[in-house]
Structure formats: C-alpha cells, structure tokens
Coordinates of C-alpha atoms and ligand atoms in Angstrom, one line a residue:
Chain A
M1 CA 109.6 79.8 104.3
S2 CA 106.6 81.1 105.6
F3 CA 105.6 84.6 104.9
V4 CA 104.6 85.1 108.3
S5 CA 105.3 83.0 111.4
I6 CA 104.2 83.3 114.9
E7 CA 106.2 81.2 117.1
Q8 CA 105.2 80.5 120.6
A9 CA 104.3 84.2 120.9
G10 CA 102.7 85.7 124.1
Y11 CA 101.8 89.1 125.4
G12 CA 101.3 90.1 128.9
V13 CA 100.6 93.7 130.3
P14 CA 102.5 95.1 133.2
S15 CA 99.8 94.5 135.8
G16 CA 100.5 90.7 135.3
A17 CA 97.6 89.7 133.2
T18 CA 98.3 87.5 130.1
I19 CA 96.6 88.6 127.1
L20 CA 98.2 86.3 124.6
D21 CA 99.4 82.8 125.5
R22 CA 101.8 80.9 123.4
I23 CA 100.2 81.6 119.9
D24 CA 101.6 79.5 117.0
W25 CA 100.6 80.3 113.5
T26 CA 102.0 80.5 110.1
I27 CA 100.9 82.2 106.8
E28 CA 102.3 81.3 103.7
E29 CA 102.9 84.0 100.8
G30 CA 99.6 85.0 99.1
E31 CA 97.4 83.2 101.7
F32 CA 94.2 84.8 103.0
H33 CA 93.8 83.9 106.8
A34 CA 90.9 85.2 108.9
L35 CA 91.1 85.4 112.8
V36 CA 87.9 85.0 114.7
G37 CA 87.0 84.8 118.3
R38 CA 84.8 86.7 120.8
S39 CA 85.3 90.4 121.7
G40 CA 88.2 90.7 124.2
C41 CA 89.8 87.4 123.2
G42 CA 93.0 89.2 122.1
K43 CA 92.6 89.5 118.3
T44 CA 93.6 93.1 118.0
T45 CA 96.6 92.3 120.2
L46 CA 97.8 89.4 118.3
L47 CA 97.5 91.6 114.9
K48 CA 99.5 94.4 116.4
L49 CA 102.3 91.8 117.5
V50 CA 102.5 91.1 113.8
A51 CA 102.5 94.6 112.8
G52 CA 105.5 95.4 115.2
L53 CA 103.3 97.6 117.3
L54 CA 103.8 95.7 120.2
A55 CA 106.5 93.5 121.2
P56 CA 105.7 90.1 122.3
S57 CA 106.8 89.3 125.9
T58 CA 107.7 85.6 124.8
G59 CA 108.4 84.1 121.6
T60 CA 108.9 85.8 118.2
V61 CA 107.1 86.9 115.3
R62 CA 108.8 86.4 111.9
I63 CA 107.9 88.2 108.6
Q64 CA 110.0 86.4 105.5
G65 CA 112.0 85.0 108.0
E66 CA 113.3 88.2 109.7
P67 CA 112.2 88.6 113.4
V68 CA 109.7 91.7 113.5
R69 CA 111.2 94.6 115.6
G70 CA 109.1 97.2 114.9
P71 CA 106.5 98.7 112.2
G72 CA 107.8 97.5 108.9
A73 CA 107.3 99.0 105.4
Q74 CA 105.8 96.0 103.8
V75 CA 102.9 95.7 106.4
G76 CA 99.7 97.5 105.6
F77 CA 97.4 97.9 108.7
V78 CA 93.6 98.6 108.8
F79 CA 92.8 99.8 112.6
Q80 CA 89.4 98.7 114.2
A81 CA 88.6 102.5 114.3
P82 CA 88.9 104.5 110.9
T83 CA 91.4 107.0 112.5
L84 CA 91.5 109.5 109.9
L85 CA 93.1 113.0 110.2
D86 CA 89.8 115.3 110.6
W87 CA 91.8 118.4 109.4
R88 CA 92.8 116.5 106.1
T89 CA 90.5 115.9 103.0
V90 CA 89.8 112.3 102.1
L91 CA 92.4 112.5 99.1
D92 CA 95.1 113.7 101.8
N93 CA 94.2 111.0 104.1
L94 CA 94.5 108.5 101.3
L95 CA 97.7 109.9 100.4
L96 CA 99.3 110.1 103.7
P97 CA 101.3 106.9 103.8
V98 CA 102.9 108.1 100.5
S99 CA 103.2 111.7 101.4
L100 CA 105.2 110.5 104.6
T101 CA 107.7 109.1 102.5
R102 CA 108.0 111.3 99.6
R103 CA 106.0 114.1 97.7
P104 CA 102.9 112.5 96.0
Q105 CA 103.1 112.3 92.3
P106 CA 100.1 112.6 90.0
A107 CA 100.4 108.8 89.4
D108 CA 99.7 108.4 93.1
R109 CA 96.7 110.7 93.0
R110 CA 95.5 108.8 90.1
K111 CA 95.9 105.7 92.3
A112 CA 94.0 107.2 95.2
E113 CA 91.4 108.0 92.8
E114 CA 91.1 104.5 91.6
L115 CA 91.0 103.0 95.1
L116 CA 88.3 105.7 96.0
D117 CA 86.4 104.5 93.2
L118 CA 86.8 100.9 94.1
V119 CA 85.6 101.6 97.6
G120 CA 82.5 103.2 96.2
L121 CA 83.5 106.9 97.2
S122 CA 84.5 108.6 94.0
G123 CA 83.7 112.3 94.1
L124 CA 84.1 112.5 97.7
E125 CA 88.1 113.2 97.5
G126 CA 87.6 116.8 98.7
R127 CA 85.4 116.2 101.8
Y128 CA 86.7 116.2 105.4
P129 CA 86.3 113.0 107.5
S130 CA 83.6 114.7 109.8
Q131 CA 81.3 115.0 106.4
L132 CA 81.5 111.2 106.1
S133 CA 79.5 108.5 107.5
G134 CA 80.9 105.9 109.7
G135 CA 81.0 103.3 107.0
Q136 CA 82.5 105.7 104.4
Q137 CA 85.2 106.7 107.0
S138 CA 86.1 103.0 107.4
R139 CA 86.3 102.5 103.7
V140 CA 88.7 105.6 103.3
A141 CA 90.9 103.7 106.1
L142 CA 90.9 100.6 104.1
A143 CA 91.8 102.4 100.7
R144 CA 94.5 104.2 102.7
A145 CA 96.2 100.7 103.7
L146 CA 95.9 99.8 100.0
V147 CA 97.5 102.8 98.6
T148 CA 101.0 101.5 99.0
E149 CA 100.3 98.0 98.0
P150 CA 102.0 96.3 100.9
P151 CA 102.8 92.7 100.5
L152 CA 101.2 91.8 104.0
L153 CA 98.0 93.3 105.1
L154 CA 96.6 93.1 108.5
L155 CA 93.0 94.1 108.8
D156 CA 91.1 94.7 112.3
E157 CA 87.4 94.3 111.3
P158 CA 87.5 96.6 108.5
F159 CA 84.0 95.7 107.5
A160 CA 82.3 96.0 110.6
A161 CA 80.5 99.4 110.2
L162 CA 78.9 98.5 106.9
D163 CA 75.8 97.3 105.4
A164 CA 75.4 93.7 104.0
I165 CA 75.5 94.8 100.6
T166 CA 78.5 97.1 100.6
R167 CA 80.2 94.8 102.8
E168 CA 79.8 92.0 100.1
E169 CA 80.9 94.2 97.5
L170 CA 84.1 95.4 99.3
Q171 CA 84.9 91.5 100.4
N172 CA 84.8 90.8 96.5
D173 CA 86.9 93.9 95.6
L174 CA 89.6 92.9 98.3
L175 CA 89.6 89.4 97.3
K176 CA 90.2 90.6 93.8
L177 CA 93.0 93.1 94.8
C178 CA 94.8 90.6 96.9
A179 CA 94.6 87.9 94.2
R180 CA 96.1 90.5 91.6
H181 CA 99.1 91.6 94.1
R182 CA 99.5 88.3 95.7
T183 CA 98.9 89.9 99.0
T184 CA 99.1 87.9 102.2
V185 CA 96.5 88.6 104.3
L186 CA 95.4 88.3 108.1
F187 CA 91.8 89.6 108.6
V188 CA 90.0 89.8 112.0
T189 CA 86.4 89.6 112.0
H190 CA 83.4 88.8 114.1
D191 CA 81.4 87.4 111.3
I192 CA 81.4 83.6 110.6
A193 CA 80.3 83.8 107.1
E194 CA 82.9 86.7 106.2
A195 CA 85.7 84.7 107.5
V196 CA 84.5 81.6 105.6
Y197 CA 83.9 83.5 102.5
L198 CA 87.3 85.4 102.4
A199 CA 89.6 83.1 103.9
D200 CA 91.9 80.1 102.9
R201 CA 92.2 79.2 106.6
V202 CA 90.2 80.6 109.7
A203 CA 91.8 80.8 113.1
V204 CA 89.7 80.4 116.0
M205 CA 90.9 82.3 119.2
E206 CA 89.4 82.1 122.8
G207 CA 90.9 83.9 125.7
G208 CA 94.3 84.8 124.4
R209 CA 94.9 81.1 122.9
L210 CA 94.5 79.8 119.4
R211 CA 91.9 76.9 119.9
H212 CA 91.4 75.6 116.2
A213 CA 92.4 76.0 112.7
L214 CA 89.6 75.6 110.1
P215 CA 91.0 75.2 106.4
V216 CA 88.4 76.5 103.8
P217 CA 88.6 74.5 100.7
L218 CA 86.4 76.3 98.5
A219 CA 87.7 77.1 95.1
R220 CA 88.8 80.8 94.1
P221 CA 87.6 83.0 92.6
R222 CA 84.7 82.9 94.9
G223 CA 81.5 84.5 93.6
R224 CA 78.0 85.2 94.7
D225 CA 76.6 81.4 94.3
V226 CA 79.4 80.4 96.8
R227 CA 77.7 82.1 99.3
Y228 CA 74.4 80.1 98.9
S229 CA 76.0 76.9 98.1
P230 CA 75.5 73.8 100.7
R231 CA 79.5 73.5 101.0
F232 CA 79.7 77.2 102.3
N233 CA 76.8 76.9 104.8
A234 CA 78.4 73.4 106.0
L235 CA 81.6 75.5 106.6
C236 CA 79.8 78.0 108.5
L237 CA 78.1 75.6 110.7
E238 CA 81.4 73.7 111.2
L239 CA 83.2 77.0 112.3
R240 CA 80.1 78.0 114.6
R241 CA 80.4 74.6 116.2
V242 CA 84.1 75.1 116.8
M243 CA 83.6 78.5 118.3
D244 CA 80.8 77.2 120.5
G245 CA 83.0 74.3 121.7
A246 CA 85.8 77.1 122.2
D247 CA 83.5 79.0 124.4
S248 CA 82.4 76.1 126.6
G249 CA 86.3 75.7 127.2
V250 CA 86.6 72.4 125.4
A251 CA 90.3 72.6 123.9
L252 CA 90.1 71.3 120.5
E253 CA 93.2 70.5 118.0
R254 CA 95.9 73.2 118.9
A255 CA 97.7 74.0 115.7
S256 CA 101.2 73.7 116.8
Chain B
M1 CA 66.8 142.1 117.8
V2 CA 68.6 141.1 120.8
R3 CA 71.4 143.0 119.6
A4 CA 69.1 146.1 119.2
A5 CA 68.0 145.4 122.7
S6 CA 71.4 145.4 124.2
A7 CA 72.4 148.5 122.2
L8 CA 69.5 150.1 123.5
L9 CA 70.5 148.9 127.0
L10 CA 73.9 150.7 126.8
V11 CA 72.1 154.1 125.8
L12 CA 69.5 153.8 128.7
F13 CA 72.5 153.0 130.7
L14 CA 74.5 156.2 129.6
A15 CA 71.5 158.3 129.7
G16 CA 70.6 157.3 133.2
W17 CA 74.1 158.1 134.3
E18 CA 74.0 161.4 132.6
V19 CA 70.7 162.5 134.1
Y20 CA 71.6 161.2 137.7
C21 CA 75.0 163.0 137.7
R22 CA 73.6 166.3 136.4
V23 CA 70.4 166.2 139.0
A24 CA 72.5 164.9 141.9
G25 CA 75.5 167.2 141.1
V26 CA 78.1 164.6 141.5
S27 CA 81.6 166.2 141.0
A28 CA 83.2 165.6 137.7
L29 CA 86.5 164.6 139.8
V30 CA 84.5 161.2 141.1
V31 CA 82.2 160.4 138.1
P32 CA 82.4 162.5 134.9
L33 CA 79.5 163.0 132.7
P34 CA 79.3 160.5 129.8
S35 CA 78.8 163.3 127.3
A36 CA 82.0 165.0 128.7
V37 CA 84.0 161.6 128.5
L38 CA 82.9 161.3 124.7
R39 CA 83.8 164.7 123.9
T40 CA 87.0 164.4 125.5
L41 CA 87.5 161.1 123.8
W42 CA 86.7 162.8 120.3
D43 CA 88.9 165.7 121.1
G44 CA 91.7 163.2 121.9
L45 CA 91.3 161.1 118.7
A46 CA 90.5 164.0 116.2
G47 CA 93.2 166.4 117.8
G48 CA 95.8 163.5 117.6
Y49 CA 96.8 163.7 121.3
L50 CA 95.7 160.1 122.0
L51 CA 97.2 158.5 118.8
P52 CA 100.7 158.3 119.7
H53 CA 99.8 156.6 123.0
L54 CA 97.5 154.4 121.2
W55 CA 100.2 153.3 118.9
V56 CA 102.7 152.9 121.7
T57 CA 100.6 150.5 123.5
T58 CA 99.6 148.5 120.4
A59 CA 103.1 148.1 119.5
E60 CA 104.1 146.9 123.1
M61 CA 101.3 144.6 123.0
A62 CA 102.0 143.3 119.5
M63 CA 105.8 142.7 120.4
G64 CA 105.1 141.3 123.8
L65 CA 102.4 139.0 122.4
A66 CA 104.8 137.7 119.6
V67 CA 107.7 137.2 121.7
G68 CA 105.9 135.6 124.7
C69 CA 103.7 133.6 122.3
T70 CA 106.7 132.1 120.3
V71 CA 108.9 131.7 123.1
G72 CA 106.0 130.0 125.0
F73 CA 104.9 127.8 122.0
L74 CA 108.7 126.7 121.4
A75 CA 109.2 125.8 125.0
G76 CA 105.7 123.9 125.1
V77 CA 106.8 121.9 122.0
L78 CA 110.1 121.1 123.6
L79 CA 108.7 120.3 127.0
A80 CA 106.0 118.1 125.5
E81 CA 108.6 116.2 123.2
V82 CA 111.5 115.6 125.9
P83 CA 109.9 114.1 129.1
V84 CA 113.1 114.4 130.8
L85 CA 113.1 118.3 130.4
R86 CA 109.2 118.4 131.4
R87 CA 110.2 116.3 134.5
L88 CA 113.0 118.5 135.2
F89 CA 111.2 122.0 134.7
Y90 CA 107.5 121.1 135.5
P91 CA 107.9 121.9 139.4
Y92 CA 109.4 125.4 138.5
I93 CA 106.8 125.9 135.7
L94 CA 104.0 125.3 138.4
A95 CA 105.7 127.6 141.0
S96 CA 106.2 130.3 138.6
Q97 CA 102.4 130.1 137.6
V98 CA 101.5 131.8 140.9
V99 CA 104.3 134.4 140.9
P100 CA 102.1 137.4 140.0
K101 CA 104.3 138.4 137.0
L102 CA 103.2 142.2 137.4
A103 CA 104.9 142.3 140.7
L104 CA 108.2 142.0 139.0
G105 CA 107.7 144.9 137.0
P106 CA 109.9 147.4 139.4
L107 CA 112.5 144.7 138.8
F108 CA 112.4 144.9 135.1
I109 CA 112.6 148.7 135.3
V110 CA 115.9 148.3 137.1
W111 CA 117.0 145.9 134.5
F112 CA 115.8 147.6 131.3
G113 CA 114.9 151.0 132.3
F114 CA 111.9 153.2 132.0
G115 CA 110.2 152.9 128.6
M116 CA 109.1 150.2 126.1
T117 CA 111.4 147.4 126.8
S118 CA 110.4 146.7 130.4
T119 CA 106.8 146.9 129.3
V120 CA 107.2 144.4 126.4
V121 CA 109.2 142.2 128.7
I122 CA 106.3 142.1 131.3
T123 CA 103.7 141.5 128.6
A124 CA 106.1 138.7 126.9
L125 CA 106.2 137.2 130.3
I126 CA 102.6 137.3 130.8
C127 CA 101.8 135.6 127.5
F128 CA 104.5 133.2 127.7
F129 CA 102.4 130.8 130.3
P130 CA 99.2 130.4 128.7
L131 CA 101.0 129.3 125.4
L132 CA 103.3 127.0 127.1
E133 CA 100.6 125.4 129.3
N134 CA 98.2 124.9 126.3
T135 CA 100.9 123.7 124.0
M136 CA 102.1 121.3 126.3
T137 CA 98.4 120.1 127.0
G138 CA 97.6 120.1 123.2
L139 CA 100.5 118.1 121.9
Q140 CA 100.2 115.4 124.6
Q141 CA 96.2 114.9 124.2
V142 CA 96.8 113.3 120.9
D143 CA 94.6 110.4 120.2
P144 CA 96.7 107.1 120.7
N145 CA 95.0 105.4 117.6
K146 CA 96.4 108.2 115.6
R147 CA 99.7 108.0 117.2
E148 CA 99.8 104.5 116.4
L149 CA 98.8 105.0 112.6
F150 CA 101.8 107.3 112.5
R151 CA 104.1 104.8 114.1
M152 CA 102.7 102.0 111.7
L153 CA 103.2 104.3 108.8
R154 CA 107.0 104.9 110.0
A155 CA 106.6 108.6 110.3
T156 CA 109.6 110.3 111.7
R157 CA 109.5 112.2 115.0
L158 CA 109.6 115.5 113.3
Q159 CA 106.8 114.3 110.9
T160 CA 104.7 113.0 113.7
L161 CA 105.0 116.6 115.7
L162 CA 104.3 118.8 112.3
R163 CA 101.8 116.6 110.9
L164 CA 99.9 115.2 113.7
K165 CA 100.5 116.4 117.2
I166 CA 100.5 120.3 116.2
P167 CA 97.5 120.0 113.9
S168 CA 95.4 118.0 116.6
G169 CA 96.6 120.0 119.4
L170 CA 95.9 123.4 117.5
P171 CA 92.4 124.2 119.1
V172 CA 93.8 124.0 122.6
I173 CA 97.0 126.1 121.4
L174 CA 94.7 128.6 120.0
A175 CA 92.6 128.8 123.1
G176 CA 95.8 129.6 124.8
L177 CA 96.6 132.3 122.3
R178 CA 93.1 133.9 123.0
V179 CA 93.7 134.0 126.6
A180 CA 97.2 135.5 125.9
V181 CA 95.7 138.3 124.0
V182 CA 93.6 139.5 126.8
L183 CA 96.5 139.2 129.2
A184 CA 98.8 141.1 126.9
L185 CA 96.7 144.2 127.0
V186 CA 96.6 143.9 130.7
G187 CA 100.3 143.4 130.8
A188 CA 100.9 146.3 128.3
V189 CA 98.7 148.8 130.4
V190 CA 99.8 147.7 133.9
G191 CA 103.5 147.7 132.6
E192 CA 102.9 151.3 131.4
F193 CA 101.5 152.2 135.1
I194 CA 104.9 151.1 136.6
G195 CA 107.5 152.1 133.9
G196 CA 105.9 153.8 130.9
R197 CA 106.8 157.1 129.7
Q198 CA 104.2 157.1 126.8
G199 CA 101.2 154.8 126.0
L200 CA 97.8 154.5 127.3
G201 CA 98.6 153.3 130.8
A202 CA 101.3 156.0 131.1
S203 CA 98.4 158.5 130.2
I204 CA 96.2 157.1 133.0
I205 CA 98.8 157.7 135.2
A206 CA 99.2 161.2 133.9
A207 CA 95.5 162.0 134.0
Q208 CA 95.4 160.8 137.4
G209 CA 98.2 163.1 138.4
M210 CA 96.0 166.1 137.0
M211 CA 92.9 164.6 138.7
D212 CA 91.3 164.4 135.2
S213 CA 88.8 161.7 135.6
T214 CA 87.2 162.4 132.3
M215 CA 90.1 161.8 130.5
M216 CA 90.8 158.5 132.4
F217 CA 87.4 157.3 131.5
A218 CA 88.1 158.4 127.8
L219 CA 91.3 156.1 128.1
F220 CA 89.3 153.3 129.7
I221 CA 87.0 153.5 126.5
V222 CA 90.1 153.3 124.2
I223 CA 91.7 150.4 126.0
T224 CA 88.5 148.6 126.0
V225 CA 87.9 149.1 122.3
L226 CA 91.4 147.9 121.5
G227 CA 91.0 144.9 123.7
M228 CA 87.9 144.0 121.6
I229 CA 89.5 144.5 118.3
V230 CA 92.6 142.4 119.2
Y231 CA 90.3 139.6 121.0
Q232 CA 88.2 139.6 117.9
A233 CA 91.2 139.4 115.7
A234 CA 92.6 136.2 117.7
A235 CA 89.1 134.7 117.5
G236 CA 88.8 135.3 113.7
L237 CA 92.2 133.9 113.3
E238 CA 91.2 130.8 115.4
R239 CA 88.2 130.4 113.4
W240 CA 90.3 130.8 110.2
L241 CA 92.9 128.0 111.2
L242 CA 90.1 125.8 112.4
R243 CA 87.6 126.0 109.7
R244 CA 85.9 122.8 108.6
P245 CA 83.7 123.2 105.6
W246 CA 80.8 121.9 107.5
K247 CA 78.6 123.6 104.9
G248 CA 79.7 121.5 102.4
Ligands
ATP301 N1 96.5 98.0 127.9 C1 95.8 96.9 128.3 N2 96.0 96.5 129.6 C2 95.4 95.6 130.0 N3 94.6 94.9 129.2 C3 94.5 95.2 128.1 C4 95.1 96.1 127.5 N4 94.9 96.1 126.2 C5 94.0 95.1 126.0 N5 93.9 94.6 127.1 C6 92.8 93.4 127.4 O1 93.4 92.4 126.5 C7 92.3 91.6 125.9 C8 92.3 91.6 124.3 O2 92.2 92.7 123.8 P1 91.9 93.0 122.4 O3 91.8 94.4 122.0 O4 93.2 92.2 121.6 O5 90.7 92.1 122.1 P2 90.0 91.7 120.6 O6 89.9 90.3 120.5 O7 90.7 92.7 119.8 O8 88.5 92.3 121.2 P3 87.4 93.0 120.0 O9 86.7 92.0 119.2 O10 86.3 93.6 121.0 O11 88.0 94.0 119.2 C9 90.9 92.1 126.3 O12 90.5 91.4 127.4 C10 91.4 93.6 126.9 O13 90.6 93.8 128.2
MG302 MG1 89.7 94.2 118.3

C-alpha cells in the first residue's frame, strides 16, 4: 500500500475552470518526491488536495489507504507564504502546532530550540516575525511544520526566499531529518537543481496535468560533490528538456 | 518647540479674548471673560462644588462604556461567527445605525426614570455600535492564509476565534473602542441634558437656567479635559495591547 495515492484527482472552481485534471500519482512510505512546473500550473492546488485543505471535485486522494476527508494530524504543511502570527514570538509560533493540542512541555521547548538551531536561527526565539527577514520567516515556518514530526510533509516552495548557500544547508538538513524519521515528502519547487538534488522522483506538471515522471537514481546520502557530478548535471538537463517539452505542449509519457 | 508654539497660541488667543471683551465691553452673559471662567473653575474644583458632578458623569460614562462595549463586542463576535445570524440581523443593524440614539433619550426617561440609569443606558447604546461594527469587521478580515494554517493544524472553532481571529482583529476592535470612548462622553453629557439630576451635563442645564455663562464655560473646560484624559487612556491601552517591540 502506498503512503499517498492520488487517483484520478481533479479540481475545478465554481466558475467552471479546471485547475487540476485527472492526476494520478503515488508516493511510497519514506520517499521524497518533488513537484515542478511553471507558475500557475496547479502545484499548490495539488498539494492542498493531498493535505485535505481542498476537496477534489473528481477522484480521490488516499493517505495510508484512507480517503482524505480533511486536514489530518499526520500531515505537516509548509505554505508558500511564511504565515506566522505577528503577535507571537518566534518560539510561540514554532510551538503553535503543539499548543493547539496540549500545553507545551519543557521537552517541546527543547525540541523547538533544536529546530531553530537547525534552521540557523538560534538566539532569535524571543523575536517577533516583523523583526525577521523574509528568509528567516520562511525558515521559522519550516521549523514549525517539523516540530510535531509528521510522517508526511508537504512543502510549497519552502526555500524560494533563501540565498543559495542557506538553501543548500537547509536542503541537507531536510534530507537528514527526513531520512532519520523516514518521513514521506512531497516538495514543490521551481528550481530544477533543487528537485533533482532532493527527490527520489520528480513529477512535472503543466496546465493542471502531470506530464512526466522522472526517477532520480542518485545514491543517498547525497553530499556536496553530488551537485557537481556529471550524473547530476545530466539529470538536470533531462528534467529541463522534459519541462521544455511539456511547455511546448508535447504530451510525454503520462504516469498512470 | 512646536509644543511650546501651540501653548503660546493658546495664551495669545485667551489674552486676545480677554482684551477684546474688556475693551468692547461684551456682556458676561454672552461671552464671559477667560479670567472669570478660570476663577469659577478654580472655585468649583477647590470648593468642591464641581467634584460630585464630575464623579457622576465619569461614573455614568464608565458604566455605559463598560456595558456598551462588552455587549457590542460579544454581539460582534456572535454575528461574525454565525453567518445565519449576521444575515438575519444585518439589515436591522444598518437601519439602527441611522437612528439618532440620543433622540431616544426621552423614551428612556419614561422607561428608566430621571437619573443615572437612563443616562447609562443611552451611553451604552451609543458605545454598542462602534464596537459591534469594528468587531465584526476585524474578525472577518483575517488573512485567509492564516485561516488555512489553523485549519491545517486542526484548531477548534474556539481556538481559531481566541488565538487567531481576535488577536488579528484587535487593531480594528481597539479603533472602535477609541471611537466609543469619545461617544461615551457625548452620550453621558447629552443624556444628563435630557434626564440628569446630577452630573456635568445637568450642571450645564442648571447654569443655563441661571444665565450663568461663566459657569457653563467652566463646565466645558472640565468636560474637554475629561474627554482628553479618557481618550488618552484608550489610546494608551491600545498602544499597550498592540505593543510590538520594534526597538528590539
Ligand atoms: N480560487 C480560485 N479561483 C479560480 N482560479 C484559481 C483559484 N485559485 C487558483 N486558481 C488558478 O489555478 C491555477 C493554479 O494555481 P496554483 O496556486 O495551484 O498554482 P501554482 O502552480 O502553485 O503556481 P505558483 O508556482 O505561482 O505558486 C492558477 O492558474 C490560478 O490562477
Ligand atoms: Mg504555488
């Protein structure tokens, strides 16, 4: 049984426009999948279907075999915008998922501080979001999704606002954490190299449809040298070609 | 510097007034001398004549404000949270906006008699609307992304209200409170015009009966200062509740 299975899922808005058209995709437990595609092709919408924030108008989404009927406790979501509570400190924002279910314990606080350290923000726990840079805010949002250690992580361009070096560090940290907890991940990105570096499999979307699936047979753990290896570059090039092909409307292999 | 200049402006204005009244021999019945007004004010405060009235008006205002704001806030929360109620009541709320609440004063006197009760009721009614309006607006203006975050975190409705909607609507709600504070003073004073036995408004009517313009001006000053104090208190409360340590 796949951890996530998307079966013929479609999504339309009341005005009649089809945003997602019969999407089929499966993610096995512990796998890291990336979703790439141009702006406006429906990546965020697909992620929200999986999260249970939107209900598919056709087809179903299953998590561990169960049809998704709403946001579940086993799913962590990082939104495209940081979405922090401005009237709460960084630490309180991090602990929000915990404090909505129970009173945070000292262990939770330690956990939150570890995560802050991981995303390179230690010492800033007392600040308010307005006192952070955009990239720092998105790192807090990432840490917030990790604090409950959800078995399924859905990330919507979490590193888009970061510089190349911080981004590489966070990519490595995310990979480490996900490997440690055997987290299943669906990761939306615009960045081809990021998709190839992180993922076991990359899904290419275009105009509301999944056009292509590209497996990434790079060994793990992936380190710095991987990024400059010929294999890596060849895969990036291949993905780029697939995306160009998708853009020109040539339907490639449909994963079904 | 600018502060000193605006204080100077006041002094010049009062001096000009005093000189003009003395030179032109304006009757104290029409426009009293500033010096006479200040003397009356001082006597009223030091002699203790004004203090009970000041106390009564302040008490009416505080009670009206507390009742009106509490009920307005709770009603605003209810209407914001329950769309059916909102649709049901909204036309009436809109209609009641244009009803001049002060015009209901005589009716309240019939219902509650002369004295504090009817003034408190008028004041509360006047304070009710800004709080209702602003609470409704504030709670409905929540960033959709944050709402989605709370949905994702499976927050209950009460948690979403207490930990998202009210804090993020607080600036709008407090702006309503600031409006209510000013209106509360108007409500209390005018309520006393209509049905008060005591209080600053009732004193104005009494002074008018005795053609004592000097006393009326002294009372204006007391009311203005009272208004400034409560407005500053409300603004201070607002700053305190919305404090964000920008200074770091
Ligand atoms: N509520 C809505 N009503 C109508 N159309 C919508 C609505 N929400 C999204 N869309 C449209 O659906 C399409 C997909 O949106 P989505 O947010 O999923 O794109 P995306 O792939 O995440 O883009 P980006 O990379 O820019 O974030 C877009 O063309 C958008 O205009
Ligand atoms: Mg998006």
